[in-house]
PDB file of C-alpha atoms in Angstrom:
ATOM      1  CA  MET A   1      -1.411  -8.728  -6.362  1.00 53.00           C
ATOM      2  CA  ALA A   2      -0.414 -10.903  -9.326  1.00 52.00           C
ATOM      3  CA  ILE A   3      -0.756 -14.652  -9.670  1.00 48.00           C
ATOM      4  CA  HIS A   4       1.525 -16.344 -12.184  1.00 43.00           C
ATOM      5  CA  PRO A   5       1.007 -18.263 -14.441  1.00 41.00           C
ATOM      6  CA  ILE A   6      -2.536 -17.547 -15.669  1.00 39.00           C
ATOM      7  CA  GLN A   7      -3.918 -21.074 -16.150  1.00 41.00           C
ATOM      8  CA  THR A   8      -7.398 -21.491 -14.597  1.00 41.00           C
ATOM      9  CA  LEU A   9      -7.677 -18.221 -12.665  1.00 44.00           C
ATOM     10  CA  ARG A  10      -9.115 -15.897 -15.293  1.00 43.00           C
ATOM     11  CA  GLY A  11     -12.422 -14.410 -14.189  1.00 42.00           C
ATOM     12  CA  PHE A  12     -12.336 -15.917 -10.719  1.00 46.00           C
ATOM     13  CA  LEU A  13     -14.402 -14.082  -8.123  1.00 47.00           C
ATOM     14  CA  SER A  14     -15.159 -15.406  -4.652  1.00 51.00           C
ATOM     15  CA  PRO A  15     -17.310 -13.562  -2.129  1.00 52.00           C
ATOM     16  CA  PHE A  16     -16.717 -14.703   1.445  1.00 52.00           C
ATOM     17  CA  GLU A  17     -17.949 -13.440   4.774  1.00 54.00           C
ATOM     18  CA  ILE A  18     -14.576 -11.742   5.280  1.00 55.00           C
ATOM     19  CA  GLY A  19     -14.466 -10.035   1.878  1.00 64.00           C
ATOM     20  CA  TRP A  20     -13.791 -11.028  -1.710  1.00 68.00           C
ATOM     21  CA  MET A  21     -10.989 -11.536  -4.171  1.00 70.00           C
ATOM     22  CA  GLY A  22     -11.286 -11.369  -7.922  1.00 69.00           C
ATOM     23  CA  TYR A  23      -9.790 -10.731 -11.329  1.00 66.00           C
ATOM     24  CA  ASP A  24      -9.375  -6.978 -11.722  1.00 62.00           C
ATOM     25  CA  GLY A  25      -9.843  -6.651 -15.492  1.00 55.00           C
ATOM     26  CA  THR A  26      -6.322  -5.772 -16.608  1.00 57.00           C
ATOM     27  CA  GLY A  27      -6.614  -7.921 -19.714  1.00 55.00           C
ATOM     28  CA  ASP A  28      -4.655 -11.150 -19.228  1.00 64.00           C
ATOM     29  CA  GLY A  29      -5.897 -12.592 -15.957  1.00 67.00           C
ATOM     30  CA  ARG A  30      -2.671 -12.216 -13.991  1.00 74.00           C
ATOM     31  CA  VAL A  31      -3.677  -9.395 -11.644  1.00 79.00           C
ATOM     32  CA  PHE A  32      -6.175  -9.905  -8.843  1.00 80.00           C
ATOM     33  CA  GLU A  33      -7.791  -7.502  -6.437  1.00 83.00           C
ATOM     34  CA  VAL A  34      -8.184  -8.242  -2.741  1.00 86.00           C
ATOM     35  CA  ARG A  35     -10.987  -6.527  -0.843  1.00 85.00           C
ATOM     36  CA  PRO A  36     -11.189  -7.632   2.785  1.00 87.00           C
ATOM     37  CA  ASN A  37     -13.962  -6.524   5.087  1.00 86.00           C
ATOM     38  CA  TYR A  38     -13.201  -3.217   6.738  1.00 88.00           C
ATOM     39  CA  SER A  39     -12.287  -2.572  10.369  1.00 91.00           C
ATOM     40  CA  ALA A  40     -11.026   0.323  12.467  1.00 91.00           C
ATOM     41  CA  ASP A  41      -8.211  -1.998  13.556  1.00 94.00           C
ATOM     42  CA  PRO A  42      -5.611  -2.560  10.787  1.00 95.00           C
ATOM     43  CA  ARG A  43      -4.626  -5.846  12.416  1.00 95.00           C
ATOM     44  CA  VAL A  44      -8.151  -7.141  11.835  1.00 94.00           C
ATOM     45  CA  VAL A  45      -8.038  -6.016   8.199  1.00 94.00           C
ATOM     46  CA  VAL A  46      -4.770  -7.897   7.677  1.00 96.00           C
ATOM     47  CA  GLU A  47      -6.168 -10.999   9.334  1.00 95.00           C
ATOM     48  CA  ASN A  48      -9.171 -10.756   6.989  1.00 91.00           C
ATOM     49  CA  ILE A  49      -6.736 -10.610   4.079  1.00 93.00           C
ATOM     50  CA  ARG A  50      -4.918 -13.686   5.356  1.00 94.00           C
ATOM     51  CA  GLU A  51      -8.212 -15.547   5.739  1.00 89.00           C
ATOM     52  CA  LEU A  52      -9.222 -14.549   2.207  1.00 87.00           C
ATOM     53  CA  PHE A  53      -5.975 -16.055   0.928  1.00 90.00           C
ATOM     54  CA  ARG A  54      -6.624 -19.240   2.866  1.00 90.00           C
ATOM     55  CA  ARG A  55     -10.126 -19.528   1.481  1.00 86.00           C
ATOM     56  CA  VAL A  56      -8.912 -19.048  -2.102  1.00 84.00           C
ATOM     57  CA  LEU A  57      -6.465 -21.912  -1.608  1.00 88.00           C
ATOM     58  CA  GLU A  58      -9.329 -24.055  -0.329  1.00 86.00           C
ATOM     59  CA  VAL A  59     -11.677 -23.202  -3.200  1.00 82.00           C
ATOM     60  CA  ILE A  60      -9.031 -23.438  -5.947  1.00 81.00           C
ATOM     61  CA  PRO A  61      -6.255 -25.650  -4.525  1.00 87.00           C
ATOM     62  CA  GLU A  62      -4.218 -25.488  -7.735  1.00 84.00           C
ATOM     63  CA  THR A  63      -3.384 -21.870  -6.878  1.00 84.00           C
ATOM     64  CA  ARG A  64      -0.864 -23.256  -4.396  1.00 90.00           C
ATOM     65  CA  ASN A  65       1.242 -24.188  -7.414  1.00 90.00           C
ATOM     66  CA  HIS A  66       1.229 -20.603  -8.674  1.00 87.00           C
ATOM     67  CA  ARG A  67       3.509 -17.818  -7.530  1.00 89.00           C
ATOM     68  CA  TRP A  68       1.674 -15.037  -5.680  1.00 91.00           C
ATOM     69  CA  LEU A  69       3.451 -11.732  -6.210  1.00 88.00           C
ATOM     70  CA  ALA A  70       3.103  -8.191  -4.895  1.00 89.00           C
ATOM     71  CA  GLY A  71       5.059  -4.958  -5.163  1.00 86.00           C
ATOM     72  CA  SER A  72       5.247  -2.234  -7.784  1.00 87.00           C
ATOM     73  CA  SER A  73       5.211  -3.858 -11.191  1.00 82.00           C
ATOM     74  CA  VAL A  74       5.172  -7.561 -12.074  1.00 80.00           C
ATOM     75  CA  TYR A  75       5.558  -8.809 -15.657  1.00 77.00           C
ATOM     76  CA  SER A  76       4.970  -5.223 -16.837  1.00 77.00           C
ATOM     77  CA  LYS A  77       1.690  -5.095 -14.908  1.00 80.00           C
ATOM     78  CA  SER A  78       1.491  -2.228 -12.432  1.00 84.00           C
ATOM     79  CA  LEU A  79       0.210  -3.112  -8.969  1.00 87.00           C
ATOM     80  CA  GLY A  80      -1.436  -0.710  -6.539  1.00 90.00           C
ATOM     81  CA  GLY A  81      -1.830  -0.839  -2.778  1.00 93.00           C
ATOM     82  CA  HIS A  82      -5.000   1.243  -2.667  1.00 93.00           C
ATOM     83  CA  ILE A  83      -6.366   2.078   0.787  1.00 95.00           C
ATOM     84  CA  HIS A  84     -10.059   2.758   1.360  1.00 94.00           C
ATOM     85  CA  PHE A  85     -10.834   5.120   4.238  1.00 95.00           C
ATOM     86  CA  GLY A  86     -14.269   5.512   5.788  1.00 94.00           C
ATOM     87  CA  ALA A  87     -13.920   9.266   6.172  1.00 93.00           C
ATOM     88  CA  LYS A  88     -14.320  12.294   3.966  1.00 90.00           C
ATOM     89  CA  SER A  89     -11.139  13.343   2.192  1.00 90.00           C
ATOM     90  CA  SER A  90      -9.595  16.800   2.057  1.00 94.00           C
ATOM     91  CA  SER A  91      -6.656  18.255   0.190  1.00 95.00           C
ATOM     92  CA  ASP A  92      -4.781  18.579   3.491  1.00 96.00           C
ATOM     93  CA  ILE A  93      -5.270  14.909   4.402  1.00 97.00           C
ATOM     94  CA  VAL A  94      -4.147  13.750   0.950  1.00 97.00           C
ATOM     95  CA  LEU A  95      -1.120  16.038   1.180  1.00 97.00           C
ATOM     96  CA  ALA A  96      -0.191  14.548   4.560  1.00 98.00           C
ATOM     97  CA  LEU A  97      -0.460  11.021   3.087  1.00 98.00           C
ATOM     98  CA  ASP A  98       1.701  12.128   0.152  1.00 97.00           C
ATOM     99  CA  VAL A  99       4.394  13.600   2.396  1.00 98.00           C
ATOM    100  CA  LEU A 100       4.520  11.017   5.195  1.00 98.00           C
ATOM    101  CA  LEU A 101       3.219   7.679   3.901  1.00 98.00           C
ATOM    102  CA  ALA A 102       4.018   7.732   0.167  1.00 97.00           C
ATOM    103  CA  PRO A 103       7.808   8.229   0.447  1.00 97.00           C
ATOM    104  CA  LEU A 104       8.175   5.496   3.065  1.00 97.00           C
ATOM    105  CA  VAL A 105       6.536   2.970   0.747  1.00 96.00           C
ATOM    106  CA  ALA A 106       8.384   4.296  -2.321  1.00 95.00           C
ATOM    107  CA  LEU A 107      11.750   3.925  -0.602  1.00 96.00           C
ATOM    108  CA  ILE A 108      11.324   0.142  -0.348  1.00 95.00           C
ATOM    109  CA  GLU A 109      10.205  -0.273  -3.969  1.00 91.00           C
ATOM    110  CA  VAL A 110      12.536  -1.558  -6.680  1.00 88.00           C
ATOM    111  CA  GLU A 111      13.301   1.707  -8.454  1.00 87.00           C
ATOM    112  CA  SER A 112      12.997   0.332 -11.998  1.00 84.00           C
ATOM    113  CA  ASP A 113       9.603  -1.193 -11.173  1.00 84.00           C
ATOM    114  CA  ARG A 114       8.488   2.028  -9.528  1.00 87.00           C
ATOM    115  CA  ARG A 115       9.390   3.965 -12.672  1.00 85.00           C
ATOM    116  CA  THR A 116       7.446   1.485 -14.791  1.00 82.00           C
ATOM    117  CA  ARG A 117       4.365   2.021 -12.639  1.00 84.00           C
ATOM    118  CA  LEU A 118       4.645   5.808 -12.701  1.00 82.00           C
ATOM    119  CA  GLY A 119       5.356   5.740 -16.439  1.00 77.00           C
ATOM    120  CA  LYS A 120       1.887   4.289 -16.915  1.00 75.00           C
ATOM    121  CA  ASN A 121       0.428   7.254 -15.018  1.00 77.00           C
ATOM    122  CA  TYR A 122      -0.337   5.036 -12.055  1.00 84.00           C
ATOM    123  CA  GLY A 123       0.434   5.822  -8.442  1.00 87.00           C
ATOM    124  CA  HIS A 124       1.316   9.503  -8.652  1.00 91.00           C
ATOM    125  CA  LEU A 125       1.110  11.762  -5.620  1.00 94.00           C
ATOM    126  CA  GLY A 126      -2.349  13.067  -4.889  1.00 93.00           C
ATOM    127  CA  ALA A 127      -4.075  10.045  -6.420  1.00 93.00           C
ATOM    128  CA  ALA A 128      -7.296   9.956  -4.391  1.00 95.00           C
ATOM    129  CA  GLU A 129     -10.862   9.255  -5.421  1.00 94.00           C
ATOM    130  CA  PRO A 130     -14.034  10.122  -3.482  1.00 94.00           C
ATOM    131  CA  LYS A 131     -16.294   7.214  -2.578  1.00 93.00           C
ATOM    132  CA  PRO A 132     -19.808   7.113  -1.053  1.00 93.00           C
ATOM    133  CA  TYR A 133     -18.275   5.912   2.229  1.00 92.00           C
ATOM    134  CA  GLY A 134     -15.182   8.152   2.205  1.00 95.00           C
ATOM    135  CA  PHE A 135     -12.226   8.051  -0.193  1.00 96.00           C
ATOM    136  CA  GLU A 136      -9.652   5.780  -1.794  1.00 95.00           C
ATOM    137  CA  TYR A 137      -5.948   6.659  -1.655  1.00 97.00           C
ATOM    138  CA  ARG A 138      -4.300   5.215  -4.778  1.00 94.00           C
ATOM    139  CA  THR A 139      -0.654   6.321  -4.576  1.00 95.00           C
ATOM    140  CA  PRO A 140       1.174   3.392  -2.863  1.00 95.00           C
ATOM    141  CA  ALA A 141       2.348   0.236  -4.608  1.00 92.00           C
ATOM    142  CA  SER A 142       1.049  -3.133  -3.422  1.00 92.00           C
ATOM    143  CA  TRP A 143       2.063  -3.548   0.216  1.00 94.00           C
ATOM    144  CA  LEU A 144       0.733  -7.131   0.298  1.00 94.00           C
ATOM    145  CA  TRP A 145       4.383  -8.214   0.060  1.00 92.00           C
ATOM    146  CA  ALA A 146       4.261  -9.209   3.754  1.00 94.00           C
ATOM    147  CA  PRO A 147       1.649  -9.031   6.550  1.00 96.00           C
ATOM    148  CA  GLY A 148       3.947  -6.918   8.737  1.00 96.00           C
ATOM    149  CA  LEU A 149       4.259  -4.358   5.962  1.00 96.00           C
ATOM    150  CA  ALA A 150       0.500  -4.418   5.376  1.00 96.00           C
ATOM    151  CA  ILE A 151      -0.244  -3.652   9.034  1.00 97.00           C
ATOM    152  CA  ALA A 152       2.376  -0.891   9.132  1.00 97.00           C
ATOM    153  CA  VAL A 153       1.056   0.867   6.027  1.00 97.00           C
ATOM    154  CA  LEU A 154      -2.593   0.611   7.076  1.00 97.00           C
ATOM    155  CA  ALA A 155      -1.894   1.733  10.645  1.00 97.00           C
ATOM    156  CA  LEU A 156       0.136   4.748   9.540  1.00 97.00           C
ATOM    157  CA  GLY A 157      -2.433   5.693   6.908  1.00 97.00           C
ATOM    158  CA  GLN A 158      -5.229   5.438   9.430  1.00 96.00           C
ATOM    159  CA  GLY A 159      -3.316   7.562  11.935  1.00 96.00           C
ATOM    160  CA  ILE A 160      -2.657  10.298   9.381  1.00 97.00           C
ATOM    161  CA  VAL A 161      -6.288  10.434   8.296  1.00 97.00           C
ATOM    162  CA  GLN A 162      -7.655  10.418  11.849  1.00 96.00           C
ATOM    163  CA  ASP A 163      -5.287  13.156  13.018  1.00 96.00           C
ATOM    164  CA  GLY A 164      -6.232  15.097   9.902  1.00 96.00           C
ATOM    165  CA  LEU A 165      -9.905  14.845  10.837  1.00 95.00           C
ATOM    166  CA  ASN A 166      -9.033  15.878  14.396  1.00 95.00           C
ATOM    167  CA  ARG A 167      -7.014  18.818  13.048  1.00 94.00           C
ATOM    168  CA  CYS A 168      -3.901  17.846  14.984  1.00 96.00           C
ATOM    169  CA  LEU A 169      -1.416  16.835  12.288  1.00 96.00           C
ATOM    170  CA  PRO A 170       2.158  18.214  12.691  1.00 97.00           C
ATOM    171  CA  TRP A 171       1.717  20.731   9.903  1.00 97.00           C
ATOM    172  CA  GLN A 172       4.948  22.654  10.371  1.00 97.00           C
ATOM    173  CA  ALA A 173       6.941  19.453   9.897  1.00 97.00           C
ATOM    174  CA  ILE A 174       4.753  18.316   6.981  1.00 98.00           C
ATOM    175  CA  ARG A 175       5.165  21.622   5.121  1.00 97.00           C
ATOM    176  CA  THR A 176       8.925  21.569   5.703  1.00 98.00           C
ATOM    177  CA  LEU A 177       9.192  18.030   4.345  1.00 98.00           C
ATOM    178  CA  GLU A 178       6.948  18.887   1.394  1.00 97.00           C
ATOM    179  CA  ASP A 179       9.227  21.766   0.429  1.00 96.00           C
ATOM    180  CA  ARG A 180      12.229  19.489   0.772  1.00 97.00           C
ATOM    181  CA  TYR A 181      11.338  16.492  -1.424  1.00 96.00           C
ATOM    182  CA  VAL A 182       8.098  17.100  -3.339  1.00 95.00           C
ATOM    183  CA  ARG A 183       8.861  18.496  -6.784  1.00 89.00           C
ATOM    184  CA  ARG A 184       6.901  19.605  -9.829  1.00 81.00           C
ATOM    185  CA  ASP A 185       7.256  17.332 -12.843  1.00 73.00           C
ATOM    186  CA  ASP A 186       8.835  19.330 -15.691  1.00 65.00           C
ATOM    187  CA  ALA A 187       6.758  17.398 -18.216  1.00 63.00           C
ATOM    188  CA  ALA A 188       3.456  18.095 -16.457  1.00 57.00           C
ATOM    189  CA  VAL A 189       3.268  21.161 -14.242  1.00 48.00           C
ATOM    190  CA  THR A 190       0.217  19.868 -12.408  1.00 56.00           C
ATOM    191  CA  THR A 191       1.941  16.606 -11.408  1.00 78.00           C
ATOM    192  CA  ARG A 192       3.955  16.459  -8.213  1.00 85.00           C
ATOM    193  CA  VAL A 193       6.720  13.867  -7.831  1.00 90.00           C
ATOM    194  CA  LEU A 194       8.901  12.614  -5.007  1.00 93.00           C
ATOM    195  CA  ASP A 195      12.615  13.327  -4.975  1.00 94.00           C
ATOM    196  CA  LEU A 196      13.491  10.010  -3.361  1.00 94.00           C
ATOM    197  CA  ALA A 197      17.171  10.830  -2.975  1.00 96.00           C
ATOM    198  CA  VAL A 198      16.242  13.776  -0.771  1.00 97.00           C
ATOM    199  CA  ALA A 199      13.513  11.806   0.998  1.00 97.00           C
ATOM    200  CA  ARG A 200      16.085   9.135   1.863  1.00 97.00           C
ATOM    201  CA  THR A 201      18.325  11.715   3.518  1.00 97.00           C
ATOM    202  CA  SER A 202      15.247  13.052   5.358  1.00 98.00           C
ATOM    203  CA  LEU A 203      14.245   9.739   6.957  1.00 98.00           C
ATOM    204  CA  LYS A 204      15.052  10.897  10.483  1.00 97.00           C
ATOM    205  CA  ASP A 205      12.797  13.929  10.089  1.00 98.00           C
ATOM    206  CA  ILE A 206      10.029  11.871   8.444  1.00 98.00           C
ATOM    207  CA  TRP A 207       9.994   9.404  11.325  1.00 98.00           C
ATOM    208  CA  THR A 208      10.098  12.249  13.856  1.00 97.00           C
ATOM    209  CA  ALA A 209       6.954  13.661  12.216  1.00 98.00           C
ATOM    210  CA  VAL A 210       5.343  10.211  12.178  1.00 97.00           C
ATOM    211  CA  GLY A 211       6.050   9.939  15.903  1.00 96.00           C
ATOM    212  CA  ARG A 212       3.904  13.039  16.447  1.00 96.00           C
ATOM    213  CA  ILE A 213       0.804  11.427  14.894  1.00 96.00           C
ATOM    214  CA  GLY A 214      -1.124  10.737  18.073  1.00 92.00           C
ATOM    215  CA  THR A 215      -3.729   8.363  16.649  1.00 89.00           C
ATOM    216  CA  ALA A 216      -0.980   6.043  15.403  1.00 89.00           C
ATOM    217  CA  HIS A 217       0.693   5.659  18.788  1.00 91.00           C
ATOM    218  CA  ARG A 218      -1.163   2.497  19.787  1.00 92.00           C
ATOM    219  CA  PHE A 219       0.055   0.809  16.610  1.00 94.00           C
ATOM    220  CA  TYR A 220       3.576   2.203  16.724  1.00 92.00           C
ATOM    221  CA  PRO A 221       5.163  -1.237  17.417  1.00 93.00           C
ATOM    222  CA  GLU A 222       3.580  -2.453  14.156  1.00 94.00           C
ATOM    223  CA  ILE A 223       4.585   0.713  12.270  1.00 96.00           C
ATOM    224  CA  THR A 224       8.232   0.181  13.253  1.00 95.00           C
ATOM    225  CA  TYR A 225       8.302  -2.737  10.785  1.00 95.00           C
ATOM    226  CA  LEU A 226       8.267  -0.118   8.027  1.00 96.00           C
ATOM    227  CA  LYS A 227      10.831   1.968   9.902  1.00 96.00           C
ATOM    228  CA  THR A 228      13.187  -1.013  10.044  1.00 96.00           C
ATOM    229  CA  LEU A 229      12.852  -1.568   6.293  1.00 95.00           C
ATOM    230  CA  THR A 230      13.430   2.065   5.330  1.00 96.00           C
ATOM    231  CA  GLU A 231      16.300   2.724   7.716  1.00 95.00           C
ATOM    232  CA  GLY A 232      17.955  -0.542   6.698  1.00 94.00           C
ATOM    233  CA  GLY A 233      17.765   0.315   3.009  1.00 92.00           C
ATOM    234  CA  ARG A 234      15.672  -2.781   2.302  1.00 90.00           C
ATOM    235  CA  VAL A 235      13.655  -3.179  -0.896  1.00 88.00           C
ATOM    236  CA  TRP A 236      10.989  -5.759  -1.597  1.00 84.00           C
ATOM    237  CA  THR A 237      11.660  -8.441  -4.202  1.00 78.00           C
ATOM    238  CA  ASN A 238       8.736  -8.647  -6.584  1.00 74.00           C
ATOM    239  CA  ALA A 239       9.712 -12.080  -7.902  1.00 75.00           C
ATOM    240  CA  GLU A 240       9.410 -13.839  -4.514  1.00 83.00           C
ATOM    241  CA  ASP A 241       6.283 -15.887  -3.859  1.00 91.00           C
ATOM    242  CA  MET A 242       4.563 -14.159  -0.950  1.00 92.00           C
ATOM    243  CA  LYS A 243       2.600 -17.195   0.293  1.00 94.00           C
ATOM    244  CA  ALA A 244       5.309 -18.222   2.779  1.00 92.00           C
ATOM    245  CA  ARG A 245       5.438 -14.727   4.297  1.00 93.00           C
ATOM    246  CA  TRP A 246       1.672 -14.949   4.830  1.00 95.00           C
ATOM    247  CA  TRP A 247       2.054 -18.410   6.411  1.00 93.00           C
ATOM    248  CA  LEU A 248      -0.030 -20.054   3.711  1.00 92.00           C
TER     249      LEU A 248
END
């Protein structure tokens, strides 16, 4: 997330019992990283995020006068919605995230901001890093735009990973969708890119595949928030202060 203007926030780091939030080192103090405590329930993670925001406002009350922004790229700073999973990664699990989760988030991004982010080699398909506790998926833009979006993205990501571990992902549908809208970048043969125009016309099939992810069923009411956005052609507005959407 980005906080604008800079003023007194540079270098701020606050550990709390529900996680921490701090300056992420991008160079000018605008971009902050939010790391809530983990949970198997995405609703708990999002509530931890909300509580972190509340605590920051208590500790540094002047931040209420700043705009809090999320999305793809803000003031030429790329923002990432990285998800940390407490499970071992595999190429198949990352592929499933690329085919099912990544396009749904990309379709609600402002296209010019998305291109800015990708142009800085940030957020490409397959962006995953191993961690001692599991792995970090680094492809999506910052889904902190709204708590409903945050829950939807985390719940769908969790469902994909868990079904991948259980070896019950809908692979025929995933491979078909991959062939349909995942392309090779002409400038870099090893880089795969989304053909969003084709992904947009494939929304019905994407959501049919998502509906077959068994682990995500108990959170499907929350995931439909993302379905409503994508099917309605909605895009997030990076310039809007997100505090009101988080009831802060």
